[in-house]
Tab-separated table of C-alpha atoms in Angstrom:
chain	number	residue	atom	x	y	z
M	1	MET	CA	-18.927	3.776	47.577
M	2	PRO	CA	-17.264	3.996	44.168
M	3	ALA	CA	-16.925	0.833	42.188
M	4	MET	CA	-13.638	-0.927	42.808
M	5	VAL	CA	-11.208	-0.947	39.915
M	6	SER	CA	-9.529	-4.353	39.428
M	7	ALA	CA	-5.734	-4.137	39.339
M	8	ALA	CA	-5.382	-7.770	38.431
M	9	GLN	CA	-5.897	-7.260	34.718
M	10	PRO	CA	-4.099	-4.454	32.993
M	11	VAL	CA	-6.393	-2.422	30.753
M	12	GLN	CA	-5.092	-2.401	27.194
M	13	ARG	CA	-6.065	-0.213	24.331
M	14	SER	CA	-5.968	-2.752	21.560
M	15	PHE	CA	-4.177	-2.069	18.298
M	16	ASN	CA	-6.380	-1.679	15.403
M	17	PRO	CA	-4.947	-3.490	12.338
M	18	TYR	CA	-7.302	-1.791	9.854
M	19	THR	CA	-7.851	1.578	8.286
M	20	GLU	CA	-10.038	2.943	5.468
M	21	ASN	CA	-8.230	4.439	2.546
M	22	GLY	CA	-11.181	5.789	0.630
M	23	GLY	CA	-11.748	6.064	-3.117
M	24	THR	CA	-14.259	4.319	-5.371
M	25	ILE	CA	-14.358	1.668	-7.999
M	26	LEU	CA	-16.923	0.510	-10.568
M	27	ALA	CA	-17.368	-1.977	-13.427
M	28	ILE	CA	-19.894	-2.372	-16.219
M	29	ALA	CA	-20.217	-5.378	-18.475
M	30	GLY	CA	-21.263	-5.007	-22.048
M	31	ALA	CA	-22.251	-7.748	-24.539
M	32	ASP	CA	-18.593	-8.239	-25.765
M	33	PHE	CA	-16.577	-5.918	-23.532
M	34	SER	CA	-16.125	-5.036	-19.896
M	35	VAL	CA	-15.164	-1.685	-18.309
M	36	ILE	CA	-13.498	-1.403	-14.907
M	37	ALA	CA	-12.577	1.916	-13.472
M	38	GLY	CA	-11.266	3.482	-10.283
M	39	ASP	CA	-10.029	6.873	-9.035
M	40	THR	CA	-6.401	7.134	-7.975
M	41	ARG	CA	-6.585	9.086	-4.695
M	42	GLN	CA	-5.452	7.462	-1.512
M	43	SER	CA	-6.534	9.082	1.731
M	44	GLU	CA	-6.879	8.548	5.382
M	45	GLY	CA	-9.371	10.729	7.206
M	46	TYR	CA	-9.058	14.275	5.941
M	47	SER	CA	-5.453	13.763	4.703
M	48	ILE	CA	-4.571	12.893	1.055
M	49	GLN	CA	-1.800	10.466	1.262
M	50	THR	CA	-1.089	10.493	-2.530
M	51	ARG	CA	-2.797	11.509	-5.684
M	52	TYR	CA	-1.719	8.464	-7.569
M	53	ALA	CA	-2.164	4.994	-6.059
M	54	PRO	CA	-3.756	2.649	-8.563
M	55	LYS	CA	-6.726	0.624	-7.439
M	56	VAL	CA	-7.325	-1.174	-10.737
M	57	PHE	CA	-5.039	-3.946	-11.921
M	58	ARG	CA	-4.728	-6.015	-15.018
M	59	LEU	CA	-4.486	-9.636	-14.067
M	60	THR	CA	-4.567	-11.331	-17.428
M	61	ASP	CA	-5.689	-10.274	-20.904
M	62	LYS	CA	-9.235	-11.375	-19.955
M	63	ALA	CA	-9.466	-10.138	-16.360
M	64	VAL	CA	-9.040	-6.892	-14.552
M	65	LEU	CA	-9.414	-6.625	-10.742
M	66	ALA	CA	-10.255	-3.394	-8.838
M	67	VAL	CA	-9.787	-3.317	-5.020
M	68	ASN	CA	-11.101	-0.799	-2.548
M	69	GLY	CA	-10.933	-0.559	1.193
M	70	PHE	CA	-7.765	-0.916	3.298
M	71	ALA	CA	-4.932	-0.230	0.876
M	72	ALA	CA	-2.335	-2.443	2.570
M	73	ASP	CA	-4.678	-5.414	2.482
M	74	GLY	CA	-5.685	-4.563	-1.113
M	75	ASN	CA	-2.055	-4.547	-2.339
M	76	MET	CA	-1.189	-7.800	-0.510
M	77	PHE	CA	-4.415	-9.383	-1.901
M	78	VAL	CA	-3.653	-8.438	-5.475
M	79	LYS	CA	-0.070	-9.728	-4.977
M	80	LYS	CA	-1.424	-13.088	-3.747
M	81	VAL	CA	-3.938	-13.375	-6.505
M	82	ARG	CA	-1.193	-12.676	-9.101
M	83	GLN	CA	1.031	-15.220	-7.487
M	84	ARG	CA	-1.664	-17.966	-7.882
M	85	LEU	CA	-2.332	-16.979	-11.429
M	86	GLU	CA	1.358	-17.288	-12.243
M	87	TRP	CA	1.421	-20.776	-10.652
M	88	TYR	CA	-1.664	-21.643	-12.746
M	89	ARG	CA	0.182	-20.488	-15.823
M	90	HIS	CA	3.133	-22.650	-14.983
M	91	ALA	CA	0.886	-25.666	-14.433
M	92	HIS	CA	-1.385	-25.358	-17.346
M	93	ALA	CA	0.325	-23.149	-19.899
M	94	LYS	CA	-2.653	-20.742	-20.236
M	95	ASP	CA	-4.325	-17.912	-18.367
M	96	MET	CA	-7.004	-18.773	-15.759
M	97	PRO	CA	-10.451	-18.128	-17.110
M	98	ILE	CA	-12.371	-15.367	-15.304
M	99	ARG	CA	-15.001	-17.524	-13.629
M	100	ALA	CA	-12.177	-19.599	-12.136
M	101	ILE	CA	-10.560	-16.389	-10.973
M	102	ALA	CA	-13.786	-15.429	-9.406
M	103	ARG	CA	-13.996	-18.608	-7.509
M	104	LEU	CA	-10.298	-18.423	-6.501
M	105	ILE	CA	-10.863	-14.870	-5.079
M	106	GLN	CA	-13.903	-16.157	-3.188
M	107	THR	CA	-11.935	-19.035	-1.612
M	108	MET	CA	-9.056	-16.725	-0.786
M	109	LEU	CA	-11.379	-14.194	0.864
M	110	TYR	CA	-13.143	-16.935	2.860
M	111	ALA	CA	-9.867	-18.511	3.896
M	112	ARG	CA	-9.483	-15.291	5.980
M	113	ARG	CA	-12.871	-15.595	7.614
M	114	PHE	CA	-11.565	-14.849	11.080
M	115	PHE	CA	-9.092	-12.076	10.090
M	116	PRO	CA	-10.652	-10.737	6.854
M	117	PHE	CA	-8.914	-8.844	4.127
M	118	TYR	CA	-10.723	-5.478	4.571
M	119	VAL	CA	-11.115	-5.155	0.772
M	120	TYR	CA	-14.101	-4.858	-1.504
M	121	ASN	CA	-13.190	-6.427	-4.890
M	122	ILE	CA	-14.809	-6.040	-8.270
M	123	LEU	CA	-13.470	-8.350	-11.044
M	124	GLY	CA	-14.331	-7.529	-14.716
M	125	GLY	CA	-13.390	-9.133	-17.940
M	126	ILE	CA	-14.353	-11.557	-20.634
M	127	GLU	CA	-15.807	-15.048	-20.164
M	128	GLU	CA	-14.551	-18.050	-22.213
M	129	ASP	CA	-17.703	-17.627	-24.440
M	130	GLY	CA	-16.710	-14.097	-25.284
M	131	THR	CA	-19.359	-12.219	-23.303
M	132	GLY	CA	-18.580	-9.362	-20.912
M	133	ALA	CA	-18.607	-10.248	-17.192
M	134	VAL	CA	-18.555	-8.499	-13.849
M	135	TYR	CA	-18.142	-10.157	-10.534
M	136	SER	CA	-18.355	-8.326	-7.208
M	137	PHE	CA	-17.280	-9.483	-3.871
M	138	ASP	CA	-17.835	-8.327	-0.332
M	139	LEU	CA	-15.335	-9.223	2.448
M	140	LEU	CA	-15.966	-12.955	2.128
M	141	ILE	CA	-18.100	-14.050	-0.874
M	142	TYR	CA	-18.911	-13.174	-4.511
M	143	PHE	CA	-21.902	-12.494	-6.768
M	144	LYS	CA	-21.891	-12.653	-10.529
M	145	ASN	CA	-23.395	-9.807	-12.515
M	146	GLN	CA	-26.941	-10.154	-13.475
M	147	THR	CA	-27.534	-12.509	-16.369
M	148	PRO	CA	-30.817	-12.670	-18.375
M	149	ALA	CA	-33.356	-15.205	-17.223
M	150	PRO	CA	-33.836	-18.030	-19.702
M	151	GLY	CA	-35.651	-16.822	-22.693
M	152	THR	CA	-35.451	-13.057	-21.820
M	153	ALA	CA	-33.144	-10.333	-22.892
M	154	PHE	CA	-32.585	-8.607	-19.538
M	155	PRO	CA	-30.204	-6.974	-18.737
M	156	LYS	CA	-29.943	-4.791	-21.791
M	157	HIS	CA	-26.363	-4.375	-22.810
M	158	LEU	CA	-25.183	-0.805	-23.400
M	159	PRO	CA	-22.747	-0.030	-26.209
M	160	LEU	CA	-19.152	1.096	-25.230
M	161	SER	CA	-19.816	4.528	-26.691
M	162	THR	CA	-22.522	4.987	-24.059
M	163	VAL	CA	-20.676	3.304	-21.206
M	164	LEU	CA	-17.502	5.356	-21.376
M	165	PRO	CA	-19.049	8.914	-21.019
M	166	LEU	CA	-21.283	7.356	-18.311
M	167	VAL	CA	-18.287	6.229	-16.292
M	168	ILE	CA	-16.436	9.527	-16.711
M	169	ASP	CA	-19.569	11.495	-15.736
M	170	SER	CA	-20.002	9.203	-12.714
M	171	PHE	CA	-16.557	9.899	-11.374
M	172	THR	CA	-16.711	13.624	-11.915
M	173	SER	CA	-19.948	13.674	-10.053
M	174	ALA	CA	-18.583	11.520	-7.236
M	175	THR	CA	-15.551	13.833	-7.061
M	176	GLU	CA	-17.927	16.795	-6.549
M	177	ARG	CA	-19.942	15.096	-3.904
M	178	HIS	CA	-17.338	12.965	-1.936
M	179	ILE	CA	-14.096	14.237	-0.374
M	180	GLU	CA	-12.375	10.766	-0.730
M	181	VAL	CA	-12.815	10.748	-4.503
M	182	GLY	CA	-10.649	12.679	-6.913
M	183	ASP	CA	-7.176	13.440	-8.402
M	184	GLY	CA	-7.143	10.878	-11.203
M	185	LEU	CA	-9.227	8.360	-12.952
M	186	GLU	CA	-8.080	5.017	-14.576
M	187	ILE	CA	-10.557	3.208	-16.874
M	188	TYR	CA	-9.647	-0.299	-18.059
M	189	ILE	CA	-11.477	-1.763	-21.020
M	190	VAL	CA	-11.412	-5.429	-21.936
M	191	LEU	CA	-12.536	-6.314	-25.406
M	192	SER	CA	-13.464	-9.807	-26.469
M	193	LYS	CA	-12.068	-11.405	-29.611
M	194	GLY	CA	-13.197	-9.444	-32.705
M	195	SER	CA	-15.274	-6.943	-30.605
M	196	THR	CA	-17.041	-4.352	-32.726
M	197	ALA	CA	-16.409	-1.869	-29.952
M	198	LEU	CA	-12.826	-1.478	-31.177
M	199	GLN	CA	-13.824	1.283	-33.595
M	200	SER	CA	-15.203	3.486	-30.893
M	201	LEU	CA	-11.931	3.368	-28.995
M	202	GLN	CA	-9.764	4.622	-31.985
M	203	THR	CA	-10.664	8.246	-31.474
M	204	ILE	CA	-10.202	8.356	-27.667
M	205	ARG	CA	-7.546	10.796	-26.484
M	206	GLY	CA	-4.546	9.146	-24.733
M	207	ILE	CA	-5.760	5.563	-24.844
M	208	GLN	CA	-3.003	3.065	-24.175
M	209	GLU	CA	-3.093	-0.703	-25.043
M	210	LEU	CA	-1.841	-3.216	-22.443
M	211	THR	CA	-2.453	-6.470	-24.279
M	212	ALA	CA	0.252	-9.009	-23.555
M	213	THR	CA	-0.820	-12.176	-25.352
M	214	ASN	CA	-2.169	-13.128	-28.814
M	215	ASP	CA	-5.332	-14.919	-27.484
M	216	GLY	CA	-7.538	-12.251	-29.085
M	217	GLU	CA	-8.798	-10.427	-26.040
M	218	ARG	CA	-7.468	-6.870	-25.858
M	219	VAL	CA	-6.943	-4.601	-22.840
M	220	PHE	CA	-6.763	-0.830	-22.857
M	221	VAL	CA	-6.476	1.919	-20.297
M	222	ILE	CA	-7.696	5.455	-20.391
M	223	ARG	CA	-6.369	7.990	-17.841
M	224	ARG	CA	-8.139	11.222	-16.976
M	225	GLU	CA	-7.609	13.987	-14.477
M	226	LEU	CA	-10.235	14.618	-11.732
M	227	LYS	CA	-10.449	17.609	-9.390
M	228	LYS	CA	-7.700	17.696	-6.869
M	229	ASP	CA	-9.508	19.672	-4.062
U	1	MET	CA	-5.488	-42.251	13.788
U	2	ASP	CA	-3.323	-39.163	13.174
U	3	HIS	CA	-4.854	-37.590	10.128
U	4	PHE	CA	-1.988	-35.190	9.432
U	5	PRO	CA	0.099	-36.694	6.653
U	6	THR	CA	3.194	-34.568	7.507
U	7	ASN	CA	3.343	-36.316	10.902
U	8	TRP	CA	3.537	-39.725	9.232
U	9	GLY	CA	7.348	-39.476	8.920
U	10	ARG	CA	9.746	-38.549	6.158
U	11	PRO	CA	8.882	-39.705	2.615
U	12	ARG	CA	11.500	-41.877	1.003
U	13	ASN	CA	12.026	-39.312	-1.690
U	14	ASP	CA	12.011	-35.551	-0.818
U	15	ALA	CA	11.380	-34.586	-4.441
U	16	PHE	CA	8.243	-36.702	-4.737
U	17	ASP	CA	5.248	-35.761	-2.563
U	18	ALA	CA	3.993	-39.282	-1.863
U	19	TYR	CA	1.318	-38.232	0.646
U	20	GLY	CA	-0.062	-35.510	-1.468
U	21	THR	CA	0.615	-32.991	1.271
U	22	TYR	CA	0.839	-29.973	-1.029
U	23	PRO	CA	-0.094	-27.284	-0.091
U	24	ILE	CA	1.457	-28.051	3.349
U	25	HIS	CA	-1.067	-27.589	5.972
U	26	GLN	CA	-0.450	-26.053	9.386
U	27	ARG	CA	1.244	-28.809	11.473
U	28	PRO	CA	-0.338	-29.253	14.882
U	29	GLN	CA	1.655	-27.979	17.810
U	30	ASN	CA	2.726	-31.030	19.884
U	31	GLY	CA	5.731	-29.562	21.729
U	32	PRO	CA	5.685	-28.013	25.198
U	33	LYS	CA	3.900	-24.690	25.424
U	34	ASP	CA	5.902	-21.526	26.305
U	35	ALA	CA	5.061	-21.019	30.041
U	36	PHE	CA	5.663	-17.304	29.745
U	37	VAL	CA	3.470	-16.642	26.660
U	38	ASP	CA	0.755	-15.040	28.724
U	39	GLY	CA	3.186	-12.633	30.231
U	40	VAL	CA	4.541	-11.389	26.852
U	41	GLN	CA	3.197	-7.889	25.948
U	42	ARG	CA	3.226	-6.343	22.477
U	43	THR	CA	3.616	-2.762	21.608
U	44	GLN	CA	0.089	-1.316	22.017
U	45	GLN	CA	1.257	2.254	22.128
U	46	PRO	CA	4.434	4.201	21.297
U	47	ILE	CA	6.458	5.394	24.244
U	48	VAL	CA	9.488	7.576	23.159
U	49	THR	CA	8.345	9.121	19.994
U	50	GLY	CA	9.611	11.202	17.070
U	51	THR	CA	7.273	13.172	14.937
U	52	SER	CA	7.535	14.746	11.499
U	53	VAL	CA	9.784	13.796	8.655
U	54	LEU	CA	9.475	15.702	5.440
U	55	ALA	CA	10.762	14.743	1.995
U	56	ILE	CA	10.584	16.168	-1.388
U	57	LYS	CA	11.830	15.327	-4.897
U	58	PHE	CA	14.073	17.783	-6.750
U	59	LYS	CA	16.111	17.914	-9.930
U	60	ASP	CA	19.018	15.729	-8.862
U	61	GLY	CA	17.424	13.557	-6.191
U	62	ILE	CA	15.559	13.423	-2.904
U	63	MET	CA	15.840	15.775	0.095
U	64	MET	CA	14.625	14.583	3.455
U	65	ALA	CA	14.449	16.412	6.702
U	66	ALA	CA	13.698	15.460	10.371
U	67	ASP	CA	13.947	17.236	13.689
U	68	THR	CA	16.003	15.656	16.373
U	69	LEU	CA	13.603	15.589	19.276
U	70	ALA	CA	12.363	12.348	20.791
U	71	SER	CA	9.452	12.971	23.200
U	72	TYR	CA	8.280	11.002	26.184
U	73	GLY	CA	4.568	11.949	26.097
U	74	SER	CA	4.577	15.718	26.265
U	75	LEU	CA	8.070	15.745	27.866
U	76	ALA	CA	10.958	16.667	25.524
U	77	ARG	CA	13.074	13.832	26.628
U	78	PHE	CA	15.904	13.360	24.176
U	79	LYS	CA	17.016	16.488	22.227
U	80	ASP	CA	19.571	15.061	19.778
U	81	VAL	CA	18.228	11.884	18.362
U	82	GLN	CA	19.134	10.983	14.799
U	83	ARG	CA	15.941	10.047	12.965
U	84	LEU	CA	17.506	9.861	9.444
U	85	PHE	CA	19.317	6.657	8.786
U	86	PRO	CA	21.299	5.868	5.569
U	87	VAL	CA	21.065	2.335	4.166
U	88	GLY	CA	23.751	1.507	1.630
U	89	ASP	CA	24.890	4.092	-0.878
U	90	ASN	CA	21.610	5.098	-2.396
U	91	THR	CA	19.001	5.270	0.379
U	92	VAL	CA	17.965	7.169	3.422
U	93	ILE	CA	15.115	6.266	5.614
U	94	GLY	CA	13.450	8.761	8.027
U	95	ALA	CA	11.244	7.578	10.900
U	96	GLY	CA	8.451	9.020	12.992
U	97	GLY	CA	6.739	7.062	15.770
U	98	ASP	CA	8.352	4.922	18.389
U	99	MET	CA	12.095	5.334	18.533
U	100	SER	CA	12.869	1.942	20.050
U	101	ASP	CA	10.952	0.266	17.171
U	102	PHE	CA	12.956	2.336	14.840
U	103	GLN	CA	16.232	1.179	16.414
U	104	HIS	CA	15.058	-2.336	15.873
U	105	ILE	CA	14.328	-1.533	12.125
U	106	GLN	CA	17.938	-0.171	11.933
U	107	THR	CA	19.178	-3.451	13.350
U	108	LEU	CA	17.101	-5.416	10.645
U	109	LEU	CA	18.440	-3.161	7.918
U	110	ASP	CA	22.036	-3.518	9.099
U	111	GLY	CA	21.568	-7.368	8.962
U	112	LEU	CA	20.084	-7.103	5.535
U	113	THR	CA	22.975	-4.901	4.254
U	114	ILE	CA	25.567	-7.336	5.660
U	115	ASP	CA	23.732	-10.347	3.981
U	116	GLU	CA	23.682	-8.543	0.633
U	117	PHE	CA	27.264	-7.470	0.989
U	118	THR	CA	28.396	-11.024	1.804
U	119	ALA	CA	26.666	-12.350	-1.300
U	120	GLN	CA	29.192	-10.314	-3.515
U	121	ASP	CA	27.063	-10.863	-6.518
U	122	GLY	CA	27.569	-7.399	-7.943
U	123	HIS	CA	24.080	-6.177	-6.909
U	124	THR	CA	23.310	-3.657	-4.224
U	125	LEU	CA	19.891	-2.780	-2.718
U	126	GLY	CA	18.434	0.413	-3.942
U	127	PRO	CA	15.633	2.561	-2.325
U	128	ALA	CA	12.856	0.562	-4.069
U	129	GLU	CA	14.077	-2.774	-2.662
U	130	ILE	CA	14.556	-1.279	0.832
U	131	HIS	CA	11.026	0.063	0.804
U	132	GLU	CA	9.530	-3.244	-0.432
U	133	TYR	CA	11.407	-5.026	2.336
U	134	LEU	CA	10.206	-2.617	5.045
U	135	ALA	CA	6.677	-2.852	3.640
U	136	GLN	CA	6.623	-6.602	3.981
U	137	VAL	CA	8.092	-6.434	7.555
U	138	MET	CA	5.658	-3.860	8.672
U	139	TYR	CA	2.641	-5.612	7.119
U	140	ALA	CA	3.741	-8.979	8.564
U	141	ARG	CA	4.074	-7.445	12.000
U	142	ARG	CA	0.535	-5.766	11.888
U	143	SER	CA	-0.882	-9.088	10.709
U	144	LYS	CA	0.548	-10.773	13.895
U	145	MET	CA	-1.077	-7.896	15.920
U	146	ASN	CA	2.453	-6.952	17.078
U	147	PRO	CA	3.157	-3.777	15.018
U	148	LEU	CA	6.409	-1.757	14.688
U	149	TRP	CA	4.929	1.620	15.660
U	150	ASN	CA	6.513	3.819	13.017
U	151	ALA	CA	5.779	5.815	9.866
U	152	LEU	CA	8.758	5.590	7.616
U	153	LEU	CA	9.866	7.515	4.545
U	154	VAL	CA	12.226	5.832	2.172
U	155	GLY	CA	14.086	8.008	-0.333
U	156	GLY	CA	16.905	7.608	-2.766
U	157	VAL	CA	18.386	7.562	-6.160
U	158	LYS	CA	19.591	4.632	-8.058
U	159	ASP	CA	20.485	4.149	-11.863
U	160	GLY	CA	19.261	7.683	-12.467
U	161	LYS	CA	15.872	7.012	-10.972
U	162	LYS	CA	14.496	8.915	-7.994
U	163	PHE	CA	12.407	7.100	-5.497
U	164	LEU	CA	10.383	8.384	-2.608
U	165	ALA	CA	7.808	6.333	-0.705
U	166	PHE	CA	6.067	5.854	2.602
U	167	VAL	CA	5.195	2.866	4.832
U	168	ASP	CA	3.549	2.753	8.225
U	169	LEU	CA	2.666	0.487	11.087
U	170	LEU	CA	-0.263	-0.948	9.252
U	171	GLY	CA	1.765	-1.757	6.134
U	172	THR	CA	0.002	0.942	4.112
U	173	THR	CA	2.330	2.161	1.385
U	174	TYR	CA	2.295	5.003	-1.152
U	175	SER	CA	4.574	7.229	-3.087
U	176	ALA	CA	4.381	10.811	-4.212
U	177	SER	CA	6.617	13.703	-5.029
U	178	THR	CA	6.284	15.178	-1.540
U	179	LEU	CA	5.752	13.153	1.612
U	180	ALA	CA	5.404	13.910	5.294
U	181	THR	CA	4.753	11.935	8.481
U	182	GLY	CA	3.125	12.919	11.728
U	183	TYR	CA	2.191	16.542	12.264
U	184	GLY	CA	4.101	17.484	9.106
U	185	ALA	CA	1.499	15.650	7.022
U	186	HIS	CA	-1.123	18.144	8.228
U	187	ILE	CA	0.956	21.333	8.417
U	188	ALA	CA	3.759	21.032	5.917
U	189	GLN	CA	2.353	18.795	3.193
U	190	PRO	CA	0.007	21.310	1.624
U	191	LEU	CA	2.884	23.845	1.360
U	192	LEU	CA	5.273	21.237	0.030
U	193	ARG	CA	2.763	20.134	-2.585
U	194	LYS	CA	2.250	23.738	-3.730
U	195	ALA	CA	6.033	24.289	-4.074
U	196	VAL	CA	6.993	20.954	-5.625
U	197	GLU	CA	4.180	19.271	-7.609
U	198	GLY	CA	5.080	19.768	-11.294
U	199	TYR	CA	8.498	21.074	-10.499
U	200	GLU	CA	10.104	17.775	-9.490
U	201	ASN	CA	12.587	17.910	-12.401
U	202	VAL	CA	13.201	21.674	-12.180
U	203	LEU	CA	13.937	22.509	-8.586
U	204	THR	CA	17.705	22.902	-7.786
U	205	GLU	CA	19.290	21.741	-4.577
U	206	GLU	CA	19.377	25.266	-3.318
U	207	GLN	CA	15.741	25.856	-4.003
U	208	ALA	CA	14.741	22.521	-2.516
U	209	LEU	CA	16.777	23.301	0.620
U	210	LYS	CA	15.014	26.610	0.940
U	211	ILE	CA	11.565	24.864	0.713
U	212	ILE	CA	12.629	22.433	3.437
U	213	GLU	CA	14.040	25.178	5.640
U	214	THR	CA	10.809	27.204	5.536
U	215	ASN	CA	9.089	24.194	6.871
U	216	MET	CA	11.523	22.661	9.278
U	217	LYS	CA	13.964	22.597	12.152
U	218	TYR	CA	16.432	19.860	11.991
U	219	GLN	CA	18.755	17.671	10.016
U	220	VAL	CA	18.777	17.216	6.313
U	221	ALA	CA	19.644	14.305	4.122
U	222	ILE	CA	20.376	14.927	0.447
U	223	ILE	CA	20.359	11.896	-1.784
U	224	THR	CA	21.684	12.299	-5.297
U	225	GLU	CA	23.456	10.057	-7.923
U	226	GLU	CA	26.745	11.021	-6.061
U	227	GLY	CA	25.593	9.450	-2.789
U	228	VAL	CA	24.144	10.348	0.617
U	229	ARG	CA	24.917	13.463	2.611
U	230	ILE	CA	23.392	13.879	6.027
U	231	SER	CA	23.970	17.126	7.781
U	232	GLU	CA	24.842	17.842	11.368
U	233	SER	CA	22.028	18.830	13.737
U	234	LYS	CA	21.111	22.493	12.973
U	235	THR	CA	19.041	24.926	14.869
U	236	LEU	CA	16.499	27.052	13.134
U	237	ASP	CA	15.783	30.649	13.715
U	238	THR	CA	12.392	30.798	15.157
U	239	HIS	CA	10.420	33.685	16.422
U	240	TRP	CA	8.212	33.124	19.427
U	241	SER	CA	8.024	36.666	20.778
U	242	PHE	CA	4.472	36.703	19.616
U	243	ALA	CA	3.669	34.126	22.312
U	244	GLU	CA	4.119	36.835	25.078
U	245	GLY	CA	0.918	38.466	23.880
U	246	ILE	CA	-1.164	35.277	23.983
U	247	ARG	CA	-2.924	34.445	27.226
U	248	GLY	CA	-2.052	31.007	28.554
U	249	TYR	CA	0.886	30.656	26.080
U	250	GLY	CA	3.593	33.111	27.188
U	251	ALA	CA	5.118	33.570	30.659
U	252	GLN	CA	2.337	35.673	32.234
U	253	ALA	CA	0.813	34.396	35.471
U	254	GLN	CA	-2.818	34.579	34.596
């Protein structure tokens, strides 16, 4: 006898509130700078939704946030972080330091423990002591970039002139290997006060400065094309 | 002891937060429960559906097109349904997905338009504002696990700026010079991109219409600085004689 099908409970296909919008982001911290980059393609499955949807956002002159995962959650998350930073500015008349932003983001992510933002975040920028910093987050918590153990020099900091070609090459390679990566590349560079890396930026084609305050840190963006197929 | 300060009664001075209740926490629900709450169903799948909407940018504005069929599963249920809807003087939205949810969105937008008109503050809503509003509504509804089952295109021109963007039931948004929903996103979008990308400020209205016509069947909305024009429903010359030769497609018995 075939198994009885219960008619009491209607069978429902449940609505899935998440999707995956592809793309990739990366950040590298230097001694006195930080580089945060992301491609600009937004896709769903095999369809490209748009060739230009930014994933990297300048929060302050010392902090840049890259978001990757579910685009709607990502945009909403950035919007909420920015709102909190504005409140902080109104309350304290200064920009929130990056380690505080990192903790804030951790708290905001964990607040949604039971309905997570489907977003992987990378936060890059300059600490209050002028060193480059990178924080990465999974859906709920964060990790700071590796810092040298007391008395050692690890990790070795690369100069900006090495980092930039490395980033561009990484994205061109990722574009060749992965269908979700391509179309455009946005590289944000945050320099600490009086950073010597400034010279190596002068010669770069199409570089644009986004600095908004006179605190000393400077933010730049470089845009490059990636393959569109 | 009730540990929720907001339940302790009104503070004497509304401007001063005596109990330190900021940020206001979720107040506990003490009222009677809705007896019918278990009986309420949310949209878990679309019923009467529309499919593709196409839109492109051209020299003077935005051109958007949608067919007029609303299907009930595989049944062609309603053959003359308007899926393009003007909002104010500068904007048109086009909808794919569930048509009843779309009608609800029209009601929301009508309410919004009236609210804005009543303010009489010399401002009107442009396409960017309409899109932001819809994006917030769609994202809020998906976050309540009660989505409005649509994919919407919002297009328009205001203050000399063209605007074209997308929002769907998940609250996903994006903008581009060519957009398509539903099947059109797979079939028409590559052709539209080829014809339009890089020529957004060159294509004339006639050329744009030709591009749209080679892709569609339909009703067209043209939004320029002068305002919104939406055409009557038109039929397209299609050629299906080739179907006779295909087994299982034409009228043959076996």
